Short mmCIF file of C-alpha atoms in Angstrom, two decimals:
data_model
loop_
_atom_site.label_atom_id
_atom_site.label_comp_id
_atom_site.label_asym_id
_atom_site.label_seq_id
_atom_site.Cartn_x
_atom_site.Cartn_y
_atom_site.Cartn_z
CA MET A 1 27.49 109.64 167.88
CA SER A 2 25.93 111.61 165.04
CA LEU A 3 22.19 112.20 165.22
CA THR A 4 21.84 112.00 161.45
CA ARG A 5 22.06 108.78 159.46
CA SER A 6 21.86 108.43 155.70
CA PRO A 7 19.07 106.37 154.07
CA GLU A 8 21.73 103.86 153.01
CA ASN A 9 22.87 103.37 156.63
CA ILE A 10 19.28 103.10 157.89
CA GLU A 11 18.47 100.53 155.19
CA LYS A 12 21.59 98.60 156.18
CA ASP A 13 20.48 98.77 159.85
CA ILE A 14 17.11 97.27 158.91
CA SER A 15 18.84 94.50 156.98
CA ASN A 16 21.09 93.77 160.00
CA ILE A 17 18.04 93.60 162.29
CA GLU A 18 16.30 91.14 159.94
CA HIS A 19 19.48 89.05 159.84
CA ALA A 20 19.63 89.03 163.65
CA LEU A 21 16.00 87.87 163.81
CA LEU A 22 16.82 85.00 161.45
CA THR A 23 19.69 84.06 163.77
CA VAL A 24 17.24 84.00 166.69
CA SER A 25 15.11 81.57 164.65
CA GLU A 26 18.18 79.40 164.05
CA ILE A 27 18.93 79.43 167.80
CA ARG A 28 15.40 78.20 168.51
CA SER A 29 15.89 75.38 166.01
CA SER A 30 19.27 74.44 167.52
CA LEU A 31 17.80 74.42 171.03
CA LYS A 32 14.91 72.21 169.86
CA HIS A 33 17.28 69.65 168.34
CA PHE A 34 19.46 69.78 171.48
CA THR A 35 16.41 69.26 173.73
CA ASP A 36 15.21 66.33 171.59
CA ILE A 37 18.58 64.58 172.01
CA VAL A 38 18.66 65.15 175.81
CA GLN A 39 15.10 63.87 176.26
CA VAL A 40 15.45 60.73 174.14
CA GLU A 41 14.77 57.66 176.28
CA GLN A 42 17.25 55.22 174.71
CA LYS A 43 20.70 56.77 174.50
CA GLY A 44 22.85 54.78 172.08
CA PRO A 45 26.64 54.66 171.70
CA SER A 46 26.60 57.86 169.62
CA PHE A 47 24.74 59.89 172.28
CA VAL A 48 27.83 61.61 173.70
CA GLN A 49 29.05 62.66 170.23
CA SER A 50 25.55 63.85 169.23
CA PHE A 51 25.18 65.74 172.52
CA SER A 52 28.55 67.47 171.96
CA ASP A 53 27.76 68.34 168.32
CA ARG A 54 24.37 69.84 169.17
CA LEU A 55 25.84 71.81 172.08
CA LYS A 56 28.47 73.24 169.73
CA CYS A 57 25.72 74.29 167.31
CA VAL A 58 23.87 76.13 170.08
CA ARG A 59 27.06 77.85 171.22
CA ARG A 60 27.95 78.78 167.62
CA ASP A 61 24.53 80.35 167.02
CA LEU A 62 24.70 82.28 170.31
CA ASN A 63 28.15 83.60 169.40
CA THR A 64 26.81 84.63 165.99
CA LEU A 65 23.93 86.52 167.62
CA SER A 66 26.35 88.27 170.01
CA ALA A 67 28.51 89.35 167.08
CA GLU A 68 25.48 90.62 165.16
CA GLY A 69 24.42 92.53 168.27
CA GLU A 70 27.68 94.47 168.09
CA ASN A 71 26.79 95.58 164.55
CA LEU A 72 23.40 96.83 165.78
CA LYS A 73 24.82 98.84 168.68
CA GLY A 74 25.15 102.11 166.76
CA ALA A 75 21.72 101.78 165.14
CA LEU A 76 19.96 101.05 168.44
CA GLU A 77 21.71 103.94 170.22
CA HIS A 78 20.65 106.25 167.39
CA ALA A 79 17.06 104.98 167.61
CA GLN A 80 17.03 105.60 171.38
CA VAL A 81 18.19 109.20 170.97
CA ALA A 82 15.66 109.80 168.19
CA ALA A 83 12.87 108.35 170.34
CA ILE A 84 13.76 110.60 173.30
CA GLU A 85 13.81 113.73 171.11
CA ASN A 86 10.80 112.53 169.06
CA LYS A 87 12.63 113.31 165.81
CA PHE A 88 11.44 110.84 163.22
CA ASN A 89 11.54 111.23 159.43
CA TRP A 90 8.19 109.58 158.75
CA ASN A 91 8.42 109.87 154.94
CA LEU A 92 11.77 108.08 154.96
CA ILE A 93 10.49 105.40 157.34
CA LYS A 94 7.43 104.83 155.14
CA SER A 95 9.52 104.42 151.99
CA LEU A 96 11.93 101.99 153.70
CA ILE A 97 9.06 99.91 155.08
CA GLU A 98 7.47 99.69 151.63
CA HIS A 99 10.83 98.71 150.16
CA HIS A 100 11.22 95.83 152.62
CA HIS A 101 7.55 94.78 152.55
CA HIS A 102 8.03 92.51 149.55
CA HIS A 103 11.04 90.76 151.13
CA ARG A 104 9.23 90.28 154.42
CA SER A 105 6.19 88.82 152.65
CA GLU A 106 8.38 86.21 151.00
CA ALA A 107 10.04 85.41 154.34
CA GLU A 108 6.65 85.02 156.04
CA LYS A 109 5.51 82.73 153.21
CA GLU A 110 8.58 80.55 153.66
CA ALA A 111 7.98 80.44 157.44
CA ALA A 112 4.36 79.34 156.87
CA GLU A 113 5.47 76.59 154.49
CA GLU A 114 8.06 75.44 157.03
CA GLU A 115 5.35 75.27 159.72
CA ILE A 116 3.14 73.15 157.41
CA ARG A 117 6.03 70.76 156.75
CA TYR A 118 6.68 70.49 160.50
CA ARG A 119 3.02 69.61 161.18
CA GLU A 120 3.08 66.97 158.44
CA GLU A 121 6.20 65.44 159.97
CA GLU A 122 4.47 65.29 163.37
CA ALA A 123 1.42 63.58 161.82
CA ASN A 124 3.64 60.95 160.21
CA SER A 125 5.76 60.38 163.31
CA GLY A 126 4.01 57.11 164.11
CA LYS A 127 5.01 55.59 160.79
CA ALA A 128 8.45 57.09 161.08
CA LYS A 129 9.11 55.33 164.39
CA GLU A 130 8.50 51.91 162.81
CA VAL A 131 10.75 52.70 159.85
CA GLY A 132 13.30 54.29 162.20
CA SER A 133 13.63 51.09 164.26
CA ILE A 134 14.40 49.11 161.09
CA VAL A 135 16.97 51.69 159.97
CA LYS A 136 18.56 51.75 163.43
CA SER A 137 18.85 47.95 163.48
CA SER A 138 20.47 47.98 160.03
CA ALA A 139 22.79 50.81 161.00
CA ASN A 140 23.96 49.00 164.15
CA HIS A 141 24.72 45.91 162.09
CA ALA A 142 26.62 47.95 159.50
CA TYR A 143 28.56 49.72 162.26
CA LYS A 144 29.70 46.39 163.73
CA GLU A 145 30.78 45.17 160.29
CA LEU A 146 32.70 48.37 159.52
CA SER A 147 34.43 48.41 162.90
CA SER A 148 36.08 45.07 162.10
CA ILE A 149 37.57 46.23 158.79
CA VAL A 150 41.33 46.88 158.80
CA LEU A 151 42.65 49.15 156.08
CA GLU A 152 45.69 47.81 154.28
CA ARG A 153 48.85 49.79 155.01
CA LYS A 154 50.88 51.14 152.13
CA SER A 155 54.45 50.12 151.71
CA ASN A 156 56.92 51.78 154.10
CA LEU A 157 59.49 52.09 151.34
CA THR A 158 58.13 55.53 150.42
CA PRO A 159 57.20 57.94 153.23
CA PRO A 160 53.48 58.82 153.27
CA GLU A 161 52.38 62.26 152.09
CA PRO A 162 51.84 64.53 155.13
CA LEU A 163 48.24 65.34 155.92
CA PHE A 164 46.74 68.74 155.11
CA PHE A 165 47.18 70.60 158.42
CA THR A 166 50.61 69.12 159.16
CA LYS A 167 51.88 70.05 155.71
CA TYR A 168 50.57 73.60 155.37
CA ILE A 169 51.06 74.73 158.97
CA ASN A 170 54.73 73.70 158.73
CA GLU A 171 55.00 75.48 155.37
CA TRP A 172 53.45 78.66 156.80
CA LEU A 173 55.78 78.63 159.79
CA THR A 174 58.78 78.19 157.50
CA GLU A 175 57.73 80.96 155.12
CA ASN A 176 56.98 83.41 157.96
CA LYS A 177 59.72 82.39 160.39
CA ALA A 178 61.38 85.82 160.48
CA THR A 179 58.20 87.87 160.94
CA ASN A 180 56.51 85.45 163.35
CA ALA A 181 59.36 84.71 165.74
CA ASP A 182 57.02 85.26 168.72
CA LEU A 183 54.35 82.87 167.41
CA SER A 184 54.13 79.10 167.77
CA VAL A 185 51.62 76.48 166.61
CA ILE A 186 51.31 73.26 168.63
CA PHE A 187 49.25 70.19 167.73
CA GLU A 188 47.26 69.51 170.92
CA LYS A 189 45.64 66.58 169.08
CA GLN A 190 47.66 65.16 166.22
CA GLU A 191 46.07 65.28 162.80
CA GLN A 192 44.02 62.18 162.01
CA GLN A 193 42.74 61.08 158.63
CA THR A 194 38.98 60.73 158.10
CA LEU A 195 36.91 59.35 155.25
CA CYS A 196 36.51 62.84 153.74
CA GLY A 197 39.69 64.62 154.92
CA SER A 198 41.33 65.06 158.32
CA THR A 199 40.86 66.62 161.76
CA CYS A 200 43.13 68.06 164.43
CA ARG A 201 43.25 70.43 167.40
CA ILE A 202 45.92 73.12 167.48
CA LYS A 203 47.06 75.76 169.93
CA ILE A 204 48.32 79.09 168.55
CA CYS A 205 50.47 81.04 171.02
CA THR A 206 51.44 84.66 170.48
CA ARG A 207 53.91 85.67 173.19
CA LYS A 208 52.73 88.50 175.49
CA ALA A 209 49.33 88.54 173.75
CA LEU A 210 47.01 85.54 173.46
CA VAL A 211 46.50 81.78 173.18
CA ALA A 212 43.93 80.31 170.78
CA ASP A 213 42.70 76.69 170.84
CA LEU A 214 41.01 75.58 167.62
CA GLU A 215 39.37 72.30 166.64
CA LEU A 216 39.69 72.09 162.84
CA GLU A 217 38.47 69.82 160.05
CA TYR A 218 39.58 69.67 156.41
CA GLU A 219 36.98 68.51 153.87
CA ARG A 220 38.82 67.19 150.83
CA GLY A 221 35.86 67.00 148.43
CA SER A 222 34.87 70.67 148.75
CA ASP A 223 38.43 71.83 149.61
CA THR A 224 37.09 73.77 152.57
CA LEU A 225 37.97 74.30 156.22
CA VAL A 226 35.60 73.93 159.19
CA ILE A 227 36.16 75.29 162.72
CA HIS A 228 34.15 73.13 165.12
CA GLN A 229 35.25 74.90 168.28
CA TYR A 230 37.55 77.73 169.32
CA ASP A 231 38.63 79.48 172.50
CA ILE A 232 40.80 82.62 172.79
CA LYS A 233 42.33 83.65 176.09
CA SER A 234 45.30 85.37 177.73
CA VAL A 235 48.70 83.66 177.82
CA LYS A 236 48.54 83.93 181.62
CA GLU A 237 45.11 82.37 181.90
CA GLU A 238 44.20 78.79 182.83
CA LYS A 239 40.55 77.91 182.26
CA GLN A 240 38.19 75.36 180.76
CA SER A 241 37.30 75.92 177.10
CA TRP A 242 33.57 76.39 177.76
CA LYS A 243 34.13 79.15 180.33
CA ASP A 244 34.45 82.83 179.41
CA SER A 245 37.80 84.52 179.79
CA GLN A 246 38.25 86.51 182.99
CA TYR A 247 39.63 89.37 180.90
CA LEU A 248 37.11 91.62 179.12
CA VAL A 249 39.34 92.19 176.09
CA PHE A 250 39.45 88.44 175.31
CA GLN A 251 35.70 88.09 175.83
CA LYS A 252 35.40 90.72 173.11
CA VAL A 253 37.95 89.00 170.84
CA ASN A 254 35.97 85.74 171.08
CA LEU A 255 32.84 87.58 169.88
CA LEU A 256 34.76 89.19 167.04
CA ALA A 257 36.20 85.82 165.97
CA THR A 258 32.72 84.55 165.07
CA THR A 259 32.36 87.18 162.34
CA ALA A 260 36.01 86.95 161.27
CA PHE A 261 35.96 83.17 160.82
CA GLU A 262 32.75 83.32 158.75
CA ASP A 263 34.55 85.59 156.27
CA MET A 264 37.87 83.73 156.26
CA LEU A 265 36.36 80.26 155.80
CA VAL A 266 34.77 81.31 152.50
CA PHE A 267 38.19 80.85 150.87
CA PHE A 268 39.54 77.48 149.75
CA ALA A 269 41.13 75.41 152.51
CA LYS A 270 44.82 76.37 152.18
CA GLU A 271 44.11 80.09 151.83
CA ALA A 272 41.57 79.95 154.67
CA LEU A 273 44.17 78.30 156.94
CA TYR A 274 46.79 80.92 156.01
CA ASN A 275 44.25 83.70 156.64
CA ILE A 276 43.52 82.35 160.13
CA LEU A 277 47.21 82.02 161.01
CA ASN A 278 47.99 85.50 159.65
CA TRP A 279 45.08 86.96 161.62
CA PHE A 280 46.27 85.53 164.93
CA ALA A 281 49.85 86.56 164.13
CA SER A 282 48.67 90.18 163.78
CA TYR A 283 47.74 90.16 167.50
CA ARG A 284 51.41 90.19 168.53
CA ASN A 285 51.06 93.92 169.33
CA LEU A 286 47.61 93.68 170.95
CA PHE A 287 48.40 95.91 173.94
CA VAL A 288 50.83 98.38 172.35
CA SER A 289 49.48 99.28 168.89
CA PRO A 290 47.17 102.36 168.72
CA CYS A 291 43.90 102.47 166.79
CA GLN A 292 44.19 103.24 163.07
CA ARG A 293 41.14 105.54 163.22
CA CYS A 294 41.41 107.54 166.48
CA HIS A 295 45.16 106.97 167.09
CA LYS A 296 44.51 106.26 170.79
CA LEU A 297 45.44 103.19 172.82
CA LEU A 298 42.42 102.99 175.15
CA GLN A 299 38.81 103.83 174.37
CA PHE A 300 35.59 103.50 176.36
CA ASP A 301 33.74 100.63 174.70
CA SER A 302 30.58 100.20 176.76
CA PRO A 303 29.43 100.01 180.40
CA GLN A 304 29.97 96.23 180.26
CA TYR A 305 33.49 96.20 178.78
CA LYS A 306 34.78 99.57 180.11
CA TYR A 307 38.03 100.79 178.51
CA LEU A 308 39.65 98.47 175.95
CA PRO A 309 42.71 98.60 173.69
CA PRO A 310 42.25 98.25 169.91
CA MET A 311 41.25 94.56 170.01
CA VAL A 312 40.13 94.37 166.36
CA ARG A 313 42.58 93.23 163.69
CA THR A 314 41.21 93.40 160.15
CA TRP A 315 41.03 90.09 158.31
CA ALA A 316 40.85 88.69 154.79
CA LYS A 317 37.43 89.02 153.19
CA LYS A 318 36.23 88.31 149.67
CA GLN A 319 34.91 91.48 148.04
CA PRO A 320 32.02 91.57 145.54
CA ILE A 321 33.02 92.21 141.93
CA HIS A 322 31.52 95.34 140.37
CA GLN A 323 31.47 95.86 136.62
CA ASN A 324 32.44 99.53 136.89
CA ASP A 325 35.49 98.86 139.07
CA HIS A 326 38.73 98.94 137.09
CA VAL A 327 40.89 98.22 140.15
CA PRO A 328 39.81 95.64 142.76
CA ILE A 329 39.33 96.93 146.31
CA VAL A 330 42.04 95.63 148.65
CA HIS A 331 41.61 95.98 152.41
CA SER A 332 44.71 95.87 154.58
CA ILE A 333 45.05 92.80 156.81
CA GLY A 334 45.92 93.03 160.52
CA VAL A 335 45.13 96.75 160.99
CA ALA A 336 44.28 97.66 164.61
CA TYR A 337 40.92 99.26 165.51
CA HIS A 338 38.76 99.76 168.58
CA MET A 339 35.44 98.00 168.14
CA ARG A 340 33.50 101.27 167.87
CA CYS A 341 36.02 102.73 165.40
CA PHE A 342 35.89 99.50 163.36
CA THR A 343 32.08 99.63 163.20
CA GLU A 344 32.22 103.22 161.93
CA TYR A 345 34.92 102.22 159.42
CA LYS A 346 32.76 99.36 158.08
CA ASN A 347 29.69 101.61 157.77
CA ASN A 348 31.65 104.28 155.89
CA HIS A 349 33.18 101.71 153.50
CA ALA A 350 30.02 99.54 153.18
CA MET A 351 31.88 96.40 154.25
#
């Protein structure tokens, strides 16, 4: 690792650290909501669903923090070496601190306002309980009424239009049949229509590489895709979804997926779905393809993960539009990298 870092890289490191601290704040909020649900005295019929949703939020935020920690690895190692050798560029540090002082002041102001709102909500909790009981009673009545409604079926003379996931997964498999002969997509839970779209659970199998279980939702109004839960493991592995893989490489892939999905889900629903399927398809050569940067198969990742193959596959990501760019920047999809090589590649290309 180089002992010199440009001001741009250091400024990006500071931004990543601030982002990680915001994620820690989000984790605290998720844990508070989760604790409130567990400690509630009267657990209604929706308790199990609420418990599951809140637990997924906590797990999602923890995965996000783990992924952000990977981005900070190089910066923290550099800081440790600089601290040992006592080589600090104080003028540069001073200028960077002054540059970020304004942004931090605004963040602290927002945090103070949020604390004031929280105290006001606590003060009004007594009134809220009385109103909440009325709302709960009305909601229970409405739920009973809605549960008795039967939607009228359309005529069977014309076959119904296939739902979103069923339609576009079949189309993707048909279009990519030749190139993805070793890949299969199975509906573990058949697609079901909801008031705002549809949901399903699929299993993506890439022979001799990996198996991915994903719980997906399509939101028709915003034309977006949501991944509620995912689990990536070896094809030879049998485990519960909430347990970590016994293989270090798949533990690492699960961390990487958090960042990858955030980028891919920015696209509209069909393109986001195709991006996800293309990304998993690129793992067909997980254990045989060398790294694009160092051209080696195995590389020492860290004391925790030891030696790993290139477990990163680049994914689709929307690029910012610059006025001076005549040709849009296009990043290759499915290129193999070691995690360390990929981090260096992102820093060099300001991804």
